[in-house]
Every structure is written in C-alpha cells, then in structure tokens.
CSV table of C-alpha atoms in Angstrom, one decimal:
chain,number,residue,atom,x,y,z
A,1,MET,CA,23.8,97.0,79.5
A,2,THR,CA,23.8,96.0,75.7
A,3,HIS,CA,27.1,94.8,74.0
A,4,VAL,CA,28.2,96.2,70.9
A,5,ILE,CA,30.6,95.4,68.2
A,6,LEU,CA,32.0,98.7,66.6
A,7,ASN,CA,30.1,99.3,63.2
A,8,THR,CA,31.3,99.8,60.0
A,9,LEU,CA,30.4,103.0,57.7
A,10,TYR,CA,30.1,102.2,54.0
A,11,VAL,CA,30.1,105.1,51.6
A,12,GLN,CA,29.5,104.3,48.0
A,13,THR,CA,27.7,107.3,46.8
A,14,GLN,CA,29.9,108.8,44.3
A,15,GLY,CA,31.2,112.5,44.9
A,16,ALA,CA,30.4,112.2,48.6
A,17,TYR,CA,32.9,113.9,51.1
A,18,ILE,CA,33.2,112.7,54.4
A,19,HIS,CA,35.1,114.4,57.2
A,20,LEU,CA,35.8,114.9,60.5
A,21,TYR,CA,33.6,116.8,62.7
A,22,GLN,CA,34.3,117.3,66.4
A,23,ASP,CA,34.2,113.7,67.5
A,24,THR,CA,32.2,112.9,64.9
A,25,VAL,CA,32.3,111.6,61.3
A,26,ARG,CA,30.2,113.8,58.8
A,27,VAL,CA,29.0,112.4,55.3
A,28,GLU,CA,28.2,115.0,53.1
A,29,VAL,CA,26.7,114.5,49.4
A,30,GLU,CA,26.0,117.6,47.4
A,31,GLU,CA,27.0,119.8,50.3
A,32,GLU,CA,24.0,118.3,52.6
A,33,VAL,CA,24.9,116.1,55.6
A,34,ARG,CA,23.4,112.8,55.1
A,35,LEU,CA,24.9,111.1,58.1
A,36,GLN,CA,26.8,112.0,61.3
A,37,VAL,CA,28.1,109.2,63.3
A,38,PRO,CA,30.1,109.5,66.8
A,39,LEU,CA,33.5,108.2,66.4
A,40,HIS,CA,33.1,105.5,69.4
A,41,HIS,CA,30.5,103.7,67.3
A,42,LEU,CA,32.9,103.4,64.3
A,43,GLY,CA,35.5,100.6,64.0
A,44,GLY,CA,36.5,102.0,60.5
A,45,VAL,CA,35.0,103.2,57.1
A,46,VAL,CA,35.0,101.4,54.0
A,47,VAL,CA,34.5,103.6,50.7
A,48,PHE,CA,33.9,102.9,47.0
A,49,GLY,CA,35.1,105.1,44.2
A,50,ASN,CA,35.3,108.7,44.1
A,51,VAL,CA,34.6,109.5,47.5
A,52,LEU,CA,36.3,112.2,49.4
A,53,VAL,CA,38.2,111.5,52.9
A,54,SER,CA,39.3,114.5,54.6
A,55,PRO,CA,43.0,114.5,55.4
A,56,TYR,CA,42.3,115.1,59.5
A,57,LEU,CA,39.8,112.1,59.2
A,58,ILE,CA,42.5,110.1,57.8
A,59,GLN,CA,45.1,111.0,60.1
A,60,ARG,CA,42.4,110.6,63.6
A,61,PHE,CA,41.8,107.1,62.3
A,62,ALA,CA,45.4,106.2,61.8
A,63,GLU,CA,46.0,107.6,65.2
A,64,ASP,CA,42.9,105.8,66.6
A,65,GLY,CA,43.8,102.5,65.0
A,66,ARG,CA,40.4,102.8,63.1
A,67,PHE,CA,40.3,101.4,59.6
A,68,ILE,CA,39.7,103.1,56.1
A,69,VAL,CA,39.4,100.6,53.3
A,70,TRP,CA,39.2,101.9,49.7
A,71,PHE,CA,37.5,99.8,46.8
A,72,SER,CA,37.0,101.0,43.6
A,73,ALA,CA,33.3,101.6,42.1
A,74,SER,CA,33.3,98.0,41.2
A,75,GLY,CA,34.2,96.8,44.2
A,76,ARG,CA,37.7,95.7,43.6
A,77,PHE,CA,40.2,96.2,46.6
A,78,VAL,CA,42.2,98.8,46.2
A,79,GLY,CA,44.0,99.9,49.4
A,80,ARG,CA,44.0,100.5,53.1
A,81,LEU,CA,45.0,102.7,55.9
A,82,GLN,CA,47.9,101.6,57.7
A,83,GLY,CA,48.4,103.2,61.3
A,84,PRO,CA,51.7,103.0,63.0
A,85,THR,CA,53.0,99.3,63.7
A,86,SER,CA,50.8,98.1,66.7
A,87,GLY,CA,50.7,95.2,68.9
A,88,ASN,CA,53.3,93.0,70.2
A,89,VAL,CA,56.8,92.6,68.8
A,90,LEU,CA,57.1,89.3,70.5
A,91,LEU,CA,54.0,88.1,68.9
A,92,ARG,CA,55.1,89.1,65.5
A,93,ARG,CA,58.4,87.2,66.1
A,94,ALA,CA,56.6,84.1,67.1
A,95,GLN,CA,54.6,84.4,64.0
A,96,HIS,CA,57.9,84.3,61.6
A,97,GLU,CA,59.3,81.5,64.3
A,98,VAL,CA,56.3,79.3,63.3
A,99,LEU,CA,56.8,79.9,59.7
A,100,SER,CA,60.5,78.4,59.8
A,101,ASP,CA,59.1,75.4,61.8
A,102,PRO,CA,57.6,73.0,58.8
A,103,GLY,CA,55.8,70.8,61.6
A,104,ARG,CA,53.9,74.0,63.0
A,105,THR,CA,53.3,75.5,59.8
A,106,LEU,CA,52.0,72.3,58.4
A,107,HIS,CA,49.8,71.8,61.5
A,108,LEU,CA,48.1,75.4,60.9
A,109,ALA,CA,47.5,74.8,57.5
A,110,ARG,CA,46.0,71.5,58.1
A,111,CYS,CA,43.5,73.2,60.4
A,112,ILE,CA,42.5,76.0,58.1
A,113,VAL,CA,41.9,73.7,55.6
A,114,SER,CA,39.9,71.1,57.6
A,115,GLY,CA,38.0,73.9,59.1
A,116,LYS,CA,37.1,75.4,55.7
A,117,LEU,CA,36.0,72.0,54.1
A,118,LYS,CA,34.0,71.5,57.3
A,119,ASN,CA,32.3,74.5,56.8
A,120,SER,CA,32.0,73.9,53.2
A,121,ARG,CA,30.1,70.8,53.6
A,122,GLN,CA,27.6,72.1,56.3
A,123,VAL,CA,26.7,75.1,53.9
A,124,LEU,CA,25.9,72.5,51.5
A,125,LEU,CA,24.3,70.2,53.8
A,126,ARG,CA,22.0,73.4,55.2
A,127,GLY,CA,21.2,74.2,51.5
A,128,LEU,CA,20.2,70.7,51.0
A,129,ARG,CA,17.6,70.8,54.0
A,130,ASP,CA,16.4,74.2,52.8
A,131,LEU,CA,15.4,72.7,49.5
A,132,GLN,CA,13.3,69.8,51.4
A,133,GLY,CA,14.5,67.1,48.7
A,134,SER,CA,17.0,64.8,47.8
A,135,VAL,CA,19.7,66.1,45.4
A,136,PRO,CA,22.3,63.1,45.0
A,137,ALA,CA,24.9,65.5,43.7
A,138,ILE,CA,25.1,67.2,46.8
A,139,GLU,CA,25.2,64.4,49.0
A,140,GLU,CA,27.6,63.0,47.3
A,141,ALA,CA,29.8,66.1,47.4
A,142,ALA,CA,29.3,66.2,51.2
A,143,ASP,CA,30.6,63.0,51.2
A,144,ASN,CA,33.4,63.6,49.6
A,145,LEU,CA,34.5,66.6,51.4
A,146,GLN,CA,34.3,64.3,54.5
A,147,VAL,CA,36.7,62.1,52.9
A,148,LEU,CA,38.9,65.4,52.4
A,149,VAL,CA,38.6,66.2,55.7
A,150,ASN,CA,40.2,63.1,56.9
A,151,GLU,CA,42.9,63.2,54.2
A,152,VAL,CA,43.9,66.7,55.1
A,153,GLN,CA,44.9,65.4,58.5
A,154,ARG,CA,47.2,62.9,56.7
A,155,ALA,CA,48.8,65.1,54.1
A,156,SER,CA,52.5,65.4,54.9
A,157,SER,CA,53.5,68.4,53.2
A,158,LEU,CA,52.2,72.3,52.6
A,159,ASP,CA,51.7,71.4,48.8
A,160,GLY,CA,49.7,68.3,49.7
A,161,VAL,CA,47.4,70.3,52.2
A,162,ARG,CA,47.1,72.7,49.1
A,163,GLY,CA,45.9,70.0,46.7
A,164,VAL,CA,43.5,68.8,49.1
A,165,GLU,CA,42.2,72.1,49.4
A,166,GLY,CA,42.1,72.8,45.5
A,167,ARG,CA,40.1,69.5,45.0
A,168,GLY,CA,38.0,70.5,47.7
A,169,ALA,CA,36.9,73.8,46.3
A,170,HIS,CA,36.3,71.9,42.9
A,171,ILE,CA,33.8,69.8,44.7
A,172,TYR,CA,32.4,72.4,46.5
A,173,PHE,CA,31.8,75.2,44.0
A,174,THR,CA,30.3,72.5,41.7
A,175,ALA,CA,27.6,71.5,44.4
A,176,LEU,CA,27.0,75.0,44.8
A,177,GLY,CA,25.5,75.5,41.6
A,178,HIS,CA,22.7,73.0,42.5
A,179,LEU,CA,21.4,75.3,45.4
A,180,ILE,CA,21.0,78.4,43.0
A,181,ARG,CA,17.4,78.8,42.6
A,182,GLY,CA,16.0,81.3,40.1
A,183,ASP,CA,17.4,83.0,37.0
A,184,PHE,CA,21.1,82.8,37.7
A,185,VAL,CA,23.5,80.5,36.0
A,186,TRP,CA,26.2,78.9,37.4
A,187,THR,CA,29.0,77.3,35.6
A,188,ALA,CA,32.2,77.5,37.7
A,189,ARG,CA,34.4,79.8,40.1
A,190,SER,CA,35.7,82.7,38.1
A,191,ARG,CA,37.5,85.6,39.4
A,192,ARG,CA,39.7,88.3,38.4
A,193,PRO,CA,37.5,89.2,36.7
A,194,PRO,CA,34.4,87.4,37.7
A,195,ARG,CA,32.7,86.4,34.7
A,196,ASP,CA,29.2,86.0,36.0
A,197,PRO,CA,26.9,87.4,38.4
A,198,ILE,CA,27.1,84.7,41.0
A,199,ASN,CA,31.0,85.0,40.7
A,200,ALA,CA,30.8,88.7,41.3
A,201,LEU,CA,28.6,88.4,44.4
A,202,LEU,CA,31.1,85.9,45.7
A,203,SER,CA,34.5,88.0,45.0
A,204,PHE,CA,32.9,91.0,46.6
A,205,ALA,CA,31.9,89.0,49.6
A,206,TYR,CA,35.1,87.6,50.1
A,207,ALA,CA,37.1,91.1,49.5
A,208,LEU,CA,34.5,92.3,52.4
A,209,LEU,CA,35.5,89.3,54.6
A,210,VAL,CA,39.6,89.7,53.9
A,211,SER,CA,39.1,93.1,54.9
A,212,ASP,CA,37.5,92.3,58.2
A,213,CYS,CA,40.1,89.6,58.5
A,214,VAL,CA,42.6,92.1,58.0
A,215,ALA,CA,41.3,93.8,60.9
A,216,ALA,CA,40.9,91.0,63.1
A,217,CYS,CA,44.5,90.2,62.6
A,218,GLU,CA,45.6,93.8,63.4
A,219,GLY,CA,43.2,93.5,66.7
A,220,ALA,CA,44.9,90.8,67.9
A,221,GLY,CA,48.4,92.4,67.3
A,222,LEU,CA,49.2,89.9,64.4
A,223,ASP,CA,51.2,91.1,61.1
A,224,PRO,CA,48.4,90.3,58.6
A,225,GLN,CA,51.0,89.5,56.1
A,226,VAL,CA,52.5,86.6,57.6
A,227,GLY,CA,50.4,84.0,56.7
A,228,TYR,CA,51.1,79.8,56.3
A,229,LEU,CA,48.8,78.2,53.9
A,230,HIS,CA,48.9,81.9,51.9
A,231,ALA,CA,52.6,82.0,50.5
A,232,LEU,CA,54.4,85.2,51.7
A,233,ARG,CA,53.9,87.7,48.2
A,234,PRO,CA,54.7,91.6,48.5
A,235,GLY,CA,51.4,93.3,49.5
A,236,ARG,CA,49.6,90.3,50.4
A,237,PRO,CA,47.6,90.2,53.5
A,238,SER,CA,48.5,86.1,53.7
A,239,LEU,CA,47.7,85.5,57.2
A,240,ALA,CA,44.4,87.4,56.7
A,241,LEU,CA,43.6,85.2,53.8
A,242,ASP,CA,44.7,82.0,55.9
A,243,LEU,CA,42.1,83.5,58.4
A,244,ALA,CA,39.2,84.2,56.1
A,245,GLU,CA,39.1,80.4,54.9
A,246,GLU,CA,37.3,78.9,57.7
A,247,PHE,CA,34.5,81.8,57.2
A,248,ARG,CA,34.2,82.0,53.1
A,249,SER,CA,31.7,79.5,52.9
A,250,VAL,CA,29.7,80.3,56.4
A,251,LEU,CA,29.5,84.1,56.1
A,252,ALA,CA,29.8,84.8,52.5
A,253,ASP,CA,28.6,82.1,50.3
A,254,ARG,CA,25.6,81.8,52.2
A,255,LEU,CA,24.8,85.2,52.1
A,256,VAL,CA,25.0,85.2,48.5
A,257,LEU,CA,23.0,82.1,48.2
A,258,SER,CA,20.2,83.7,50.3
A,259,LEU,CA,20.1,87.0,48.6
A,260,VAL,CA,19.8,85.3,45.0
A,261,ASN,CA,17.5,82.7,46.2
A,262,ARG,CA,15.3,85.2,47.9
A,263,ARG,CA,15.2,87.2,44.7
A,264,GLN,CA,16.8,90.5,46.7
A,265,VAL,CA,19.5,90.8,43.9
A,266,GLN,CA,18.4,89.9,40.5
A,267,PRO,CA,19.7,89.3,37.0
A,268,GLY,CA,19.4,92.7,36.1
A,269,ASP,CA,21.4,94.3,39.0
A,270,PHE,CA,24.6,93.8,37.3
A,271,ASP,CA,26.3,95.2,34.4
A,272,VAL,CA,29.0,93.8,32.3
A,273,ARG,CA,32.1,95.7,31.7
A,274,PRO,CA,34.4,95.8,28.4
A,275,GLY,CA,36.6,92.5,29.1
A,276,GLY,CA,33.9,90.7,30.1
A,277,ALA,CA,33.7,91.5,34.1
A,278,VAL,CA,30.5,91.6,35.8
A,279,VAL,CA,30.0,94.0,38.5
A,280,LEU,CA,27.1,94.9,40.8
A,281,LYS,CA,25.1,98.0,40.1
A,282,ASP,CA,24.8,100.7,42.9
A,283,ASP,CA,21.6,99.7,44.4
A,284,ALA,CA,22.2,96.3,44.5
A,285,ARG,CA,25.4,96.7,46.3
A,286,ARG,CA,23.8,98.6,48.9
A,287,VAL,CA,21.3,96.0,49.1
A,288,PHE,CA,24.3,93.4,49.4
A,289,LEU,CA,26.2,95.8,52.2
A,290,ASP,CA,22.7,95.9,54.2
A,291,ALA,CA,22.5,92.3,54.4
A,292,TYR,CA,26.2,91.3,55.0
A,293,GLN,CA,26.4,93.8,58.2
A,294,ARG,CA,22.9,92.4,59.4
A,295,ARG,CA,24.6,88.9,59.0
A,296,LYS,CA,27.6,89.8,61.0
A,297,GLN,CA,25.2,90.8,63.8
A,298,GLU,CA,23.4,87.2,63.9
A,299,GLU,CA,24.4,85.5,67.1
A,300,VAL,CA,26.1,81.8,67.0
A,301,THR,CA,27.4,79.6,69.9
A,302,HIS,CA,31.2,79.5,69.4
A,303,PRO,CA,32.1,76.0,70.1
A,304,LEU,CA,35.3,76.4,72.0
A,305,LEU,CA,34.2,79.5,74.1
A,306,GLU,CA,30.8,78.0,74.5
A,307,GLN,CA,29.5,81.7,74.3
A,308,ARG,CA,26.6,83.3,72.1
A,309,ILE,CA,28.6,86.1,70.1
A,310,PRO,CA,27.8,87.9,66.9
A,311,ILE,CA,29.1,85.8,63.9
A,312,GLY,CA,31.0,89.0,62.9
A,313,LEU,CA,33.1,88.8,66.1
A,314,VAL,CA,34.2,85.3,65.3
A,315,PRO,CA,37.2,86.3,63.1
A,316,TYR,CA,38.6,88.4,65.8
A,317,VAL,CA,38.2,85.4,68.3
A,318,GLN,CA,39.7,83.1,66.2
A,319,ALA,CA,42.9,85.8,65.4
A,320,ARG,CA,43.4,85.5,69.5
A,321,LEU,CA,43.3,81.7,69.3
A,322,LEU,CA,45.4,81.9,66.4
A,323,ALA,CA,47.8,84.5,68.4
A,324,ARG,CA,47.8,82.0,71.3
A,325,PHE,CA,49.0,79.2,69.3
A,326,LEU,CA,51.6,81.1,67.7
A,327,ARG,CA,53.0,82.0,71.2
A,328,GLY,CA,53.1,78.3,72.4
A,329,ASP,CA,50.4,79.0,74.5
A,330,THR,CA,48.4,76.2,73.1
A,331,PRO,CA,49.6,73.2,71.4
A,332,LYS,CA,46.7,73.4,68.7
A,333,TYR,CA,44.7,75.9,66.6
A,334,VAL,CA,41.1,74.8,66.6
A,335,PRO,CA,39.4,76.7,63.2
A,336,TYR,CA,35.5,77.8,63.9
A,337,SER,CA,33.2,75.3,62.7
A,338,ILE,CA,29.7,75.6,62.6
A,339,ARG,CA,27.9,72.5,64.2
B,1,MET,CA,33.0,94.2,72.4
B,2,LYS,CA,32.1,96.8,74.7
B,3,ASP,CA,29.3,97.1,77.8
B,4,VAL,CA,27.3,100.3,76.8
B,5,VAL,CA,24.4,101.9,78.1
B,6,ASP,CA,21.8,104.3,76.5
B,7,ILE,CA,21.3,107.9,78.3
B,8,LEU,CA,19.1,110.9,77.4
B,9,VAL,CA,21.0,114.2,78.2
B,10,ALA,CA,18.4,117.1,78.5
B,11,TYR,CA,19.4,120.8,78.8
B,12,ASP,CA,18.2,124.5,79.3
B,13,VAL,CA,20.7,126.8,78.5
B,14,ASN,CA,19.8,130.5,79.3
B,15,THR,CA,20.3,132.2,76.0
B,16,GLU,CA,19.5,135.8,77.1
B,17,THR,CA,23.3,136.8,76.7
B,18,LYS,CA,25.7,136.4,73.8
B,19,GLU,CA,27.5,134.2,76.5
B,20,GLY,CA,24.4,132.0,77.0
B,21,GLN,CA,24.2,131.4,73.2
B,22,ARG,CA,27.9,130.5,73.0
B,23,ARG,CA,27.1,127.8,75.8
B,24,LEU,CA,24.3,126.7,74.1
B,25,ARG,CA,26.2,126.0,71.2
B,26,ARG,CA,29.3,124.3,73.1
B,27,VAL,CA,26.7,122.0,75.0
B,28,ALA,CA,25.4,121.0,71.5
B,29,ARG,CA,28.6,120.2,69.9
B,30,VAL,CA,29.8,118.0,72.8
B,31,CYS,CA,26.7,115.9,73.0
B,32,THR,CA,26.8,115.8,69.0
B,33,GLY,CA,30.4,113.9,69.7
B,34,PHE,CA,28.6,111.2,72.0
B,35,GLY,CA,25.2,110.9,70.4
B,36,GLN,CA,22.3,112.3,68.3
B,37,ARG,CA,19.9,114.9,68.8
B,38,VAL,CA,16.6,113.8,69.0
B,39,GLN,CA,14.6,117.1,69.8
B,40,LYS,CA,15.9,120.4,70.2
B,41,SER,CA,17.5,120.2,73.8
B,42,LEU,CA,17.5,116.5,73.7
B,43,PHE,CA,20.5,113.8,72.9
B,44,GLU,CA,20.4,110.2,73.2
B,45,CYS,CA,23.6,108.6,73.2
B,46,ARG,CA,24.8,105.1,73.5
B,47,VAL,CA,28.1,105.1,75.4
B,48,THR,CA,30.4,103.2,77.7
B,49,GLN,CA,30.9,104.1,81.5
B,50,ALA,CA,33.9,105.7,81.0
B,51,GLN,CA,32.3,107.7,77.8
B,52,LEU,CA,29.4,108.8,80.1
B,53,GLU,CA,31.7,110.2,82.9
B,54,GLU,CA,33.7,112.1,80.2
B,55,LEU,CA,30.7,113.7,78.6
B,56,GLU,CA,29.2,114.8,82.2
B,57,ALA,CA,32.3,116.2,83.0
B,58,ARG,CA,33.0,118.1,80.0
B,59,LEU,CA,29.4,119.4,80.2
B,60,VAL,CA,29.4,120.4,83.8
B,61,LYS,CA,32.3,122.6,82.7
B,62,ILE,CA,30.8,124.3,80.1
B,63,ILE,CA,27.1,125.0,81.5
B,64,ASP,CA,26.9,128.2,84.2
B,65,GLY,CA,25.4,126.6,87.4
B,66,LYS,CA,23.6,129.5,88.3
B,67,LYS,CA,21.7,130.1,84.9
B,68,ASP,CA,21.2,126.8,83.3
B,69,SER,CA,20.1,123.2,83.8
B,70,LEU,CA,21.4,119.7,82.7
B,71,ARG,CA,19.9,116.5,83.2
B,72,ILE,CA,21.2,113.1,82.4
B,73,TYR,CA,18.9,110.1,82.7
B,74,ILE,CA,20.4,106.7,82.5
B,75,LEU,CA,18.2,104.1,80.8
B,76,PRO,CA,18.0,100.6,82.8
B,77,GLY,CA,18.0,98.7,79.5
B,78,ASP,CA,17.6,98.7,75.7
B,79,ARG,CA,16.1,102.1,74.3
B,80,ASN,CA,14.4,100.2,71.7
B,81,ARG,CA,12.1,98.8,74.4
B,82,LEU,CA,12.0,101.6,77.1
B,83,VAL,CA,11.5,104.4,74.6
B,84,ARG,CA,8.2,105.1,72.9
B,85,VAL,CA,8.0,107.8,70.2
B,86,HIS,CA,5.5,109.4,68.3
B,87,GLY,CA,5.1,112.3,65.8
B,88,ILE,CA,8.9,112.9,63.9
B,89,ASP,CA,11.5,110.4,64.8
B,90,ARG,CA,15.0,111.2,63.2
B,91,TYR,CA,16.9,108.7,65.5
B,92,ILE,CA,19.3,106.6,63.5
B,93,ASP,CA,20.5,103.3,65.4
B,94,PHE,CA,24.1,103.6,65.1
B,95,GLU,CA,24.5,99.7,64.9
B,96,ASP,CA,22.1,99.1,62.1
B,97,PRO,CA,24.2,99.0,58.6
B,98,LEU,CA,25.5,102.3,58.1
B,99,ILE,CA,25.7,102.6,54.3
B,100,VAL,CA,25.5,106.3,52.0
C-alpha cells in the first residue's frame, strides 16, 4: 500500500484546451492530446491565461468538490471555482461566533503570528547554516524575531498583534536579502506589482500557497473568507490568508531561495511589463511549478501528530486543528512550526 | 491521503465480430478512466480498494466470458520497485508534478 495526496494539474500552455473525457481529464494542445489523467488522481486544476476549460469539466469539478483556480498568464490570481456550499453549517456558525469573541480572536491571531515568526526565524537560521559562515545581520535578525515571538504573546489587542507582525516582516525580509546569492538584487518586499525578480517569485509562490490554503479550508468544511488576523473584506479569503501565514517562509520563501541559489532560475528568466511589474517567463514558471509540487511531497514530521506526512498536506491538517479550536473542542490552536 | 495499490489489467478480447470490436473499445475506455495504457492490451492503474472493485465489476460486465479473457494483477508494493521496463515506455507517474 502506498499513500498519495491528490495531485494538482497545472496548465500554462497558451491556447491549450482541457476537457472531460469519460472519467479522465484531457489536455489538448493544437488538437494533440498532451496528457490524459484519471480524475481520481486530481484534487484540482490550476490554469494560466488563455486556457480553454470545457463547461462539462467545470460542472463535474464543481460537483465533485475538486478545485479550478484561474491565474492570468503572468501569474496573478483571477478567480476560482466555487461548488455548492459544503461542509458543516454548525462549524461555519462557530467561525462567526469566534469572530465576535475578542478573547478567542486574539488568541488565534497571536498563535498565527507567533507561528509565522518562529518559522521565519528557522528559515533564516537554516539559510545561515547553508552559508557555513557567520553573518551578524542574520543572527541579529533571528534574535530580534525571538524577542517578537515573546512580545506577541503579550499583545493585548488585534492591532497590537498586527503591529508585531509588521515589525517581524520588516526584520525578516531585510535579513532574507543576505541569503540570496548570485546575480539577484534584493531591496525590499514589493507587491501589486512585484518590482524585481525575487518579489515576482515570492508573489507567485504566495498566490499558489493561498490557493492551497483555500482548498485546505474547504476540505475541513471551513468558510475560507471568515478570518481573524486578516480583516473581513468582500472576496478576500481571510481565513486562508490566516492559515497561509505559518507556511509562507517554510513552503514559499525557502523554495524561492533554493531555486535562486541553485541558479535554477536566473535573472534572464523575467520580463518587465510596462508600469514596472516583473513577471516570470513561461519556461521558468514551469521550473518553479515543478519545484513547488516536488517540495510539497517532501515528508516532514508533524510535531503535534508525531507522524511523517508530506509537507503539502500540513495545511490540511492545520485546517482541521483550526476547526477543532473553533468548535471549542480544544482550548488552544497550535500553529505548525518546523523544529 | 488514501491507501492505494498498483494493479495491472490485461485483456484479450475476441474481435472477429463487430460486437467484439465494440467490447474491445469499451474495455479500453473504462481502463483509461482508472489508469493508463502501457501496452496495447495492458493497463497500469493506481487505485483504492473501492476503485479496484468498481473497475473489475465494470469490466466483467462488458466482456464476453466465452470469448474474451481478463486478468487483473495486484502488485504487492510500489510499482517503481516491482516493474522492470525495457524498450518504449510511455508511463507517466500521475503523482509527479503535472505541468502542461
């Protein structure tokens, strides 16, 4: 017996056509079948830009609860397929009840941010080990992040937590620059649009990660829009964004670092659009998606479950732990942290 | 996360008649829904126990017991370890990154 997590099919070839054929998904490019995959292997499909998706496939995916996520050709999130509202209405009501309970909302926000800070710190320390040298700036940043981990536990309001998070992000991203080798220049985090290649990679990775977290919330029967650290806003998957925080550095940032430092992605792999937005070229995006999928299959030991699982499954596990807390089954939410 | 097994589905369908050719096409179509063709009449599928039962039931319904032959081999472990392949190999691991 082997264990599998459902795979994601990425289609980025412009002009491709995806349709349902019996119980398989077929991808055709210029009337040639490029790939045919039985449905039971797929959790969902992610398409980029001008890719035609047949109506029957959309309907079947909606019925089965599989996801379709649309990105623009340059990798900006466009939309996703929403099937019938699933899951547990009582769980969703619990989500709203926690939202109107300042104490429990604060607890969640603190946990999410402390998980994020801890993992960010670990990514810096791990990068430092790989460098095999002493970089005072990184060591100092790691120490400062540790201080913030303690500080966030004392924050008495949601805004206080968000303030600590902001300071943490600043410290972390400044230090991250010291881990980037090769011909890339890192200044600061910029988004909407990303203004340099590293930011383009980060934004792209976060978009994929958030899509996975939306799927994880849906999988646990949670409403991905009802979040706590992230304020409610129409169309914003606030809970998925909350959930993504603990994984940003571990899943996305480390991936970007290793692709850049192993020179699998080079400065020539990017285009600059009018207005200054930097986007990945098609071939490099393929390299990136491949690395992202492989990264998700790497096994880690989940500290709470004490079990080895693919890291891509951890958001699903965390979504279930989150659901337990929201229902009141557990008094605490424990974020995922490496080491 | 699910428990899955790798299986081989092999068949001989008598195609002397129009009806036989039809059965052959239907068998192949059902198999495609569960796995992939690795030789002309051989499919490799990675399925759950429930899917295996369903596949078997559907195929048994299609074939003609007096004229055709169907064999399903259940591999006792990971196919990557158990299957030795030479010559043309079009097998795609559906758990690898799927990017078109």
